[in-house]
PDB file of C-alpha atoms in Angstrom:
ATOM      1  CA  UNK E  13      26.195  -2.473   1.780  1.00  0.00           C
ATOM      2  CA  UNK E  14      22.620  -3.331   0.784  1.00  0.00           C
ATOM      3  CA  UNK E  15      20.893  -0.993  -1.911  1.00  0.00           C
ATOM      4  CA  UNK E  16      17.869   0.285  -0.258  1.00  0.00           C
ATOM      5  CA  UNK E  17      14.548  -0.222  -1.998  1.00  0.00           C
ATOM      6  CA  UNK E  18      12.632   2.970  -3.044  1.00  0.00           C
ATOM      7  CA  UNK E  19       9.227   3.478  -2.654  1.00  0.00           C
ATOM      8  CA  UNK E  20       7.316   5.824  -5.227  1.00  0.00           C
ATOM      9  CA  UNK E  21       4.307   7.372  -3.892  1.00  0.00           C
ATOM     10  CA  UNK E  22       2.397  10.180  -3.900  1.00  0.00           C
ATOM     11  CA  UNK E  23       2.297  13.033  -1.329  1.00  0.00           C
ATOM     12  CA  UNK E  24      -0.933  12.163   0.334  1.00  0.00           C
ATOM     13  CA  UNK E  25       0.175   8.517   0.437  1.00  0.00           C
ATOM     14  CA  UNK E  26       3.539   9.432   2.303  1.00  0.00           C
ATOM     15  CA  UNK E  27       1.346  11.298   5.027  1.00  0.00           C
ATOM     16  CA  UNK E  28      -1.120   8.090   5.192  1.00  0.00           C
ATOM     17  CA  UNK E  29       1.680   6.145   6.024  1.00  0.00           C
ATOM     18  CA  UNK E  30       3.124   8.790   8.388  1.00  0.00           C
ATOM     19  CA  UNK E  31      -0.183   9.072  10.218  1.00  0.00           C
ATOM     20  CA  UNK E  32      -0.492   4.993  10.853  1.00  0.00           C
ATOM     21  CA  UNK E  33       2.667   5.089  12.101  1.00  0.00           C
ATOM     22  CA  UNK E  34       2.177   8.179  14.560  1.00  0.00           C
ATOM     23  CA  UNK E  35      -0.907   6.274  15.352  1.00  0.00           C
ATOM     24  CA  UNK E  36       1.560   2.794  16.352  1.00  0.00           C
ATOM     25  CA  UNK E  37       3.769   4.599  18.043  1.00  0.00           C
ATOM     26  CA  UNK E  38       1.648   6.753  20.717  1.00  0.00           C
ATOM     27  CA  UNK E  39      -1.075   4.628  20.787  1.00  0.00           C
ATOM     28  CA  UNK E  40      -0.731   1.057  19.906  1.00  0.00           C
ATOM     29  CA  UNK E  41       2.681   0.422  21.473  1.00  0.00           C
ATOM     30  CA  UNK E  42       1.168   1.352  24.664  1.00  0.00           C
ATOM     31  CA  UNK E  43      -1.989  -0.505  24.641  1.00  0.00           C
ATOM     32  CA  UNK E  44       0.053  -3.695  23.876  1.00  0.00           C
ATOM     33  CA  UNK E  45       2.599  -2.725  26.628  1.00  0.00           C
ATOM     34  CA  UNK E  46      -0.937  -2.790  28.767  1.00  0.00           C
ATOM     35  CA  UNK E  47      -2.277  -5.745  27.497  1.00  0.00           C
ATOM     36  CA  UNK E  48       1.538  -7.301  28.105  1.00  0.00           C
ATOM     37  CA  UNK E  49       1.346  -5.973  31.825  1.00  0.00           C
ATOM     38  CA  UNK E  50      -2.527  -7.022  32.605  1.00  0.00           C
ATOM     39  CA  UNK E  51      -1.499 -10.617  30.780  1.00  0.00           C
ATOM     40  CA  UNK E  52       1.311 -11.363  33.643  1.00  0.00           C
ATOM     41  CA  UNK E  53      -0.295  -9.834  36.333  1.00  0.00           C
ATOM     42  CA  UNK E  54      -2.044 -13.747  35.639  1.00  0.00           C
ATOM     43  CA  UNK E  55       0.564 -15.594  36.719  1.00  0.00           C
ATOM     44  CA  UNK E  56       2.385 -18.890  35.062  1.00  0.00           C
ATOM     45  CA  UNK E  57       3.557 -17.286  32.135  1.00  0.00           C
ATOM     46  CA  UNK E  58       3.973 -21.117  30.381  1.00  0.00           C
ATOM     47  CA  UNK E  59       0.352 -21.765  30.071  1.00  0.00           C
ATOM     48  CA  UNK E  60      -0.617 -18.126  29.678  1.00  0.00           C
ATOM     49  CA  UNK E  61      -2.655 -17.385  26.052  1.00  0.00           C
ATOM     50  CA  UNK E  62      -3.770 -14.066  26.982  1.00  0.00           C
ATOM     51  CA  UNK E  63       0.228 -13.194  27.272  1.00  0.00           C
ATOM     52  CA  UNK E  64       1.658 -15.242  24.384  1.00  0.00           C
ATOM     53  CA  UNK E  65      -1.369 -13.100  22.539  1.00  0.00           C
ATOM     54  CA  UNK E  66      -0.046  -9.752  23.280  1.00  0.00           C
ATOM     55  CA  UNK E  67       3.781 -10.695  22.559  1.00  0.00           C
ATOM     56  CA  UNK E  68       2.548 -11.504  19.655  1.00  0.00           C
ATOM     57  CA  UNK E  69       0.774  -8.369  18.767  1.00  0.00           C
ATOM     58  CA  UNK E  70       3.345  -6.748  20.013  1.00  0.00           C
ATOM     59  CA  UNK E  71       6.191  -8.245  17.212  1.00  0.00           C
ATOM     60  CA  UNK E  72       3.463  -7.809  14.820  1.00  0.00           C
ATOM     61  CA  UNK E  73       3.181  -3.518  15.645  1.00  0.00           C
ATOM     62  CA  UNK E  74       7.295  -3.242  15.926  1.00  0.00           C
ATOM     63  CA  UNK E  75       7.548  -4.928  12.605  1.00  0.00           C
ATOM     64  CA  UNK E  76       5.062  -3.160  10.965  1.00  0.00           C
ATOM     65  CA  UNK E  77       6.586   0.267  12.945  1.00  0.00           C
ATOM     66  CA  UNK E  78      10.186  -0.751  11.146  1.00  0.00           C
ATOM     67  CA  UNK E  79       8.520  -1.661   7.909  1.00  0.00           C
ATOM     68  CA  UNK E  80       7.005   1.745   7.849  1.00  0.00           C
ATOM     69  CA  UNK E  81       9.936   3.844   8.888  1.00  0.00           C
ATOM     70  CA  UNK E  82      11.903   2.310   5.763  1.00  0.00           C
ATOM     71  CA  UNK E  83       8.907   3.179   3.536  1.00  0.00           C
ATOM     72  CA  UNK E  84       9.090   6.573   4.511  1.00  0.00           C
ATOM     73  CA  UNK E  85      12.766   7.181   5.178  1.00  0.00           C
ATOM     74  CA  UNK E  86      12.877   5.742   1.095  1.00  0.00           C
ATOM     75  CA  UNK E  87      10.013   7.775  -0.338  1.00  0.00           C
ATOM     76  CA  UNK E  88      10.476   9.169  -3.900  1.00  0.00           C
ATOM     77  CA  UNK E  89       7.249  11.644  -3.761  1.00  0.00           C
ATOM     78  CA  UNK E  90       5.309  11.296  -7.739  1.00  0.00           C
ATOM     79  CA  UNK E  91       4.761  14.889  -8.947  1.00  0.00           C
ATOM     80  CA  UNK E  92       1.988  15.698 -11.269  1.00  0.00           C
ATOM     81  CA  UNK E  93       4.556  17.750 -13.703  1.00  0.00           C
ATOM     82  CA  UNK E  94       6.932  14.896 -13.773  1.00  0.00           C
ATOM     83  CA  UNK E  95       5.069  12.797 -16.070  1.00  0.00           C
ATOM     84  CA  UNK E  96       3.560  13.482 -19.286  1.00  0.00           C
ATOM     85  CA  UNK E  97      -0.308  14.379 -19.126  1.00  0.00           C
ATOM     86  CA  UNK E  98      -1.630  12.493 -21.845  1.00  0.00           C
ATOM     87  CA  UNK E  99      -0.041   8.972 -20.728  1.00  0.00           C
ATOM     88  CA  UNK E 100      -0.369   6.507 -18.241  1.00  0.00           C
ATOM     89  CA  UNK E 101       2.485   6.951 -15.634  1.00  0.00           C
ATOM     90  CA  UNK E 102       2.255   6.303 -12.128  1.00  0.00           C
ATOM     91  CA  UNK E 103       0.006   8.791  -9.949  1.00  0.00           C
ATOM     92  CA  UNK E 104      -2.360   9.333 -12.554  1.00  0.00           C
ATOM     93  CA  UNK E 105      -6.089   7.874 -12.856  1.00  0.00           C
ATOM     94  CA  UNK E 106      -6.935   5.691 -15.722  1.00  0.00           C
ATOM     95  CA  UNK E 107     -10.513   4.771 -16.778  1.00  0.00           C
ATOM     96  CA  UNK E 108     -10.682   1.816 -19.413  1.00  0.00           C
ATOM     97  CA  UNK E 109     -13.456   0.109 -20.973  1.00  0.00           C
ATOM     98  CA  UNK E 110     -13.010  -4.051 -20.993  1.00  0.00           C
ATOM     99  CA  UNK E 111     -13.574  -5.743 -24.298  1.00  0.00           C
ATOM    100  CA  UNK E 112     -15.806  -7.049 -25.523  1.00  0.00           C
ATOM    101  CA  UNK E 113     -18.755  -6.453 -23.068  1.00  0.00           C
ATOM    102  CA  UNK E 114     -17.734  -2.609 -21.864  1.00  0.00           C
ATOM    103  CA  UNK E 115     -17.199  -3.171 -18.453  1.00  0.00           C
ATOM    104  CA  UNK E 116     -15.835   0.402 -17.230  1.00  0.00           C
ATOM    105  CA  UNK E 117     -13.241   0.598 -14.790  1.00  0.00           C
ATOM    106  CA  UNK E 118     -10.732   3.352 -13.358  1.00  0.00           C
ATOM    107  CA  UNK E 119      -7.562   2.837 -11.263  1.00  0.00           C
ATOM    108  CA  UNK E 120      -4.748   5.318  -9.881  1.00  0.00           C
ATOM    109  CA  UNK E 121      -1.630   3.874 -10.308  1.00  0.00           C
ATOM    110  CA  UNK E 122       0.026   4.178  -6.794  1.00  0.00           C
ATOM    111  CA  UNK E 123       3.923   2.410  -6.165  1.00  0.00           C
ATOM    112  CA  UNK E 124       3.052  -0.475  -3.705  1.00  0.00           C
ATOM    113  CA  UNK E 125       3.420   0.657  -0.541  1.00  0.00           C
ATOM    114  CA  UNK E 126      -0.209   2.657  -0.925  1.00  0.00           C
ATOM    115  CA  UNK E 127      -2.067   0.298  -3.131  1.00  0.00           C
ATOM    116  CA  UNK E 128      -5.528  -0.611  -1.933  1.00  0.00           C
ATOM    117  CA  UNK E 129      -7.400  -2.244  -4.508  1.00  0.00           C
ATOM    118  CA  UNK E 130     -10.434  -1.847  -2.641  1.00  0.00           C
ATOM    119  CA  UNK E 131     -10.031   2.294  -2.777  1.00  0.00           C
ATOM    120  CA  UNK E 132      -9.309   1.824  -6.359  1.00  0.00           C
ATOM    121  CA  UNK E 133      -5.347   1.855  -6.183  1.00  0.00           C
ATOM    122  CA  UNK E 134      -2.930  -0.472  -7.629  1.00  0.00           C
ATOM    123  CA  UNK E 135       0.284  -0.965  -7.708  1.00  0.00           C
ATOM    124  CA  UNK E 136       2.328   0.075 -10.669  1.00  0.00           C
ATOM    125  CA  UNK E 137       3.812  -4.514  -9.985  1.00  0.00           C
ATOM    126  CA  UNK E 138       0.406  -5.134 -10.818  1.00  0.00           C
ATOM    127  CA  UNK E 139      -0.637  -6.773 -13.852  1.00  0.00           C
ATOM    128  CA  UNK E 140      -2.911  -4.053 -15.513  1.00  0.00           C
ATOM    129  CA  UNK E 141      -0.906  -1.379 -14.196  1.00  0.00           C
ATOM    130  CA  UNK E 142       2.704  -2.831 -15.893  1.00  0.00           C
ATOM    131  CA  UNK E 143       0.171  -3.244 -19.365  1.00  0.00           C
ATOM    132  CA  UNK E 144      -1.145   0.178 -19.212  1.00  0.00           C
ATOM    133  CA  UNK E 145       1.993   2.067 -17.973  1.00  0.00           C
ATOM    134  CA  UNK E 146       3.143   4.341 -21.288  1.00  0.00           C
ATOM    135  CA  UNK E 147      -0.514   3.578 -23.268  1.00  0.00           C
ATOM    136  CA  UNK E 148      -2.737   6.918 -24.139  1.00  0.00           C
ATOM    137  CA  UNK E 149      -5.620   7.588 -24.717  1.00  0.00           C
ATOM    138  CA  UNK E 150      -7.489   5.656 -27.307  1.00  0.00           C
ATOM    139  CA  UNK E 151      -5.007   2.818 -26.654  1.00  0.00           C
ATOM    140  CA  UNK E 152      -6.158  -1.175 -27.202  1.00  0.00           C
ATOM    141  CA  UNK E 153      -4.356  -2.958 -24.457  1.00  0.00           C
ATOM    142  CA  UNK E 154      -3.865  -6.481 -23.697  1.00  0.00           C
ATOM    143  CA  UNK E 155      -3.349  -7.589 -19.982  1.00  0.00           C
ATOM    144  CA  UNK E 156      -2.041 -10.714 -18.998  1.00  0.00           C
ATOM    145  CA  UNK E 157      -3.643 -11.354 -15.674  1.00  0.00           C
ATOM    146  CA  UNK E 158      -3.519 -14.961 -13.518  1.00  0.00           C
ATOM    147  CA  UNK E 159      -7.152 -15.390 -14.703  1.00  0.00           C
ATOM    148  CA  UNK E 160      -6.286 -15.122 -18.401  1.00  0.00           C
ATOM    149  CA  UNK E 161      -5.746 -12.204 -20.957  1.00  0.00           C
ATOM    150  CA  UNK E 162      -8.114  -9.190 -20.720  1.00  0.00           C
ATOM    151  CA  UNK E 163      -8.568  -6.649 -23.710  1.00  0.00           C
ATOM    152  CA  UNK E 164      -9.228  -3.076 -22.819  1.00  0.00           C
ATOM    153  CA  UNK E 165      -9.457   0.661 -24.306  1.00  0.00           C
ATOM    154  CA  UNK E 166      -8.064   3.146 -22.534  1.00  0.00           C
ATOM    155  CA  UNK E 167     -11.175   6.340 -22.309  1.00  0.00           C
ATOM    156  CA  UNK E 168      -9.568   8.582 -20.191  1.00  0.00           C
ATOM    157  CA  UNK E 169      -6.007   9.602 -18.200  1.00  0.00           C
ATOM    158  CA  UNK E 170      -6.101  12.027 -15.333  1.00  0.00           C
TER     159      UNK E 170
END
């Protein structure tokens, strides 16, 4: 028997990923089932794009329904008094200053299933995350990165 992945997150991440997939479920599902029903309704299913569209759309929503299912069924929920305060540990928020030029940035590290780079979350497979993982505050870090090494100071841990 397979060893099922686990998927650290935090608590508001779990109910993120709880809400899209309410939201595939009731609403989705059924528009596809719609658009599946309207697409037929056309006739030759053979040379039909509107139809090959929506079964496609439609194996796109169960797969992501499954994918999400397994996320949640193997959650392992982050608590704040589980980790140290003073160190970098997944859940908390790191600021860091790049070297030389002082560039400031600040990332939560989030387990992969709720990274978002965009919202400032990334995943503790990431690159900087792995490098700053264990580091305090004060801490000269070097990250290997696919665009070459990048120095940073760690400012702040929250």
């Amino acid at each position: 028997m397979a060893i099922e992945k686990v998927f650290p997150m935090t608590k508001a991440g779990k109910e993120k990923l709880e809400q899209e997939l309410e939201q595939l479920k009731t609403v989705k599902r059924k528009e596809v089932v719609e658009r599946i029903k309207i697409a037929r309704s056309f006739g030759d299913l053979s040379e039909n794009s509107e139809y090959d569209s929506a079964k496609e759309e439609q194996a796109f929503v169960e797969g992501r329904i499954t994918t999400l299912e397994n996320m949640i069924r193997n959650a392992k929920i982050i608590e704040d008094d589980e980790t140290n305060g003073d160190t970098v540990s997944l859940g908390k928020s790191v600021t860091f200053l790049e070297l030389p030029n002082g560039d400031e940035e600040t990332y939560t590290i989030v387990g992969s299933a709720e990274a978002d780079p965009f919202e400032g979350k990334i995943s503790n497979d990431s690159p900087i995350a792995k490098s700053l993982i264990g580091k305090k505050v004060g801490d000269s870090v070097v990250v290997q990165t696919p665009g070459g090494e990048m120095n940073v100071r760690i400012i702040t841990i929250k």
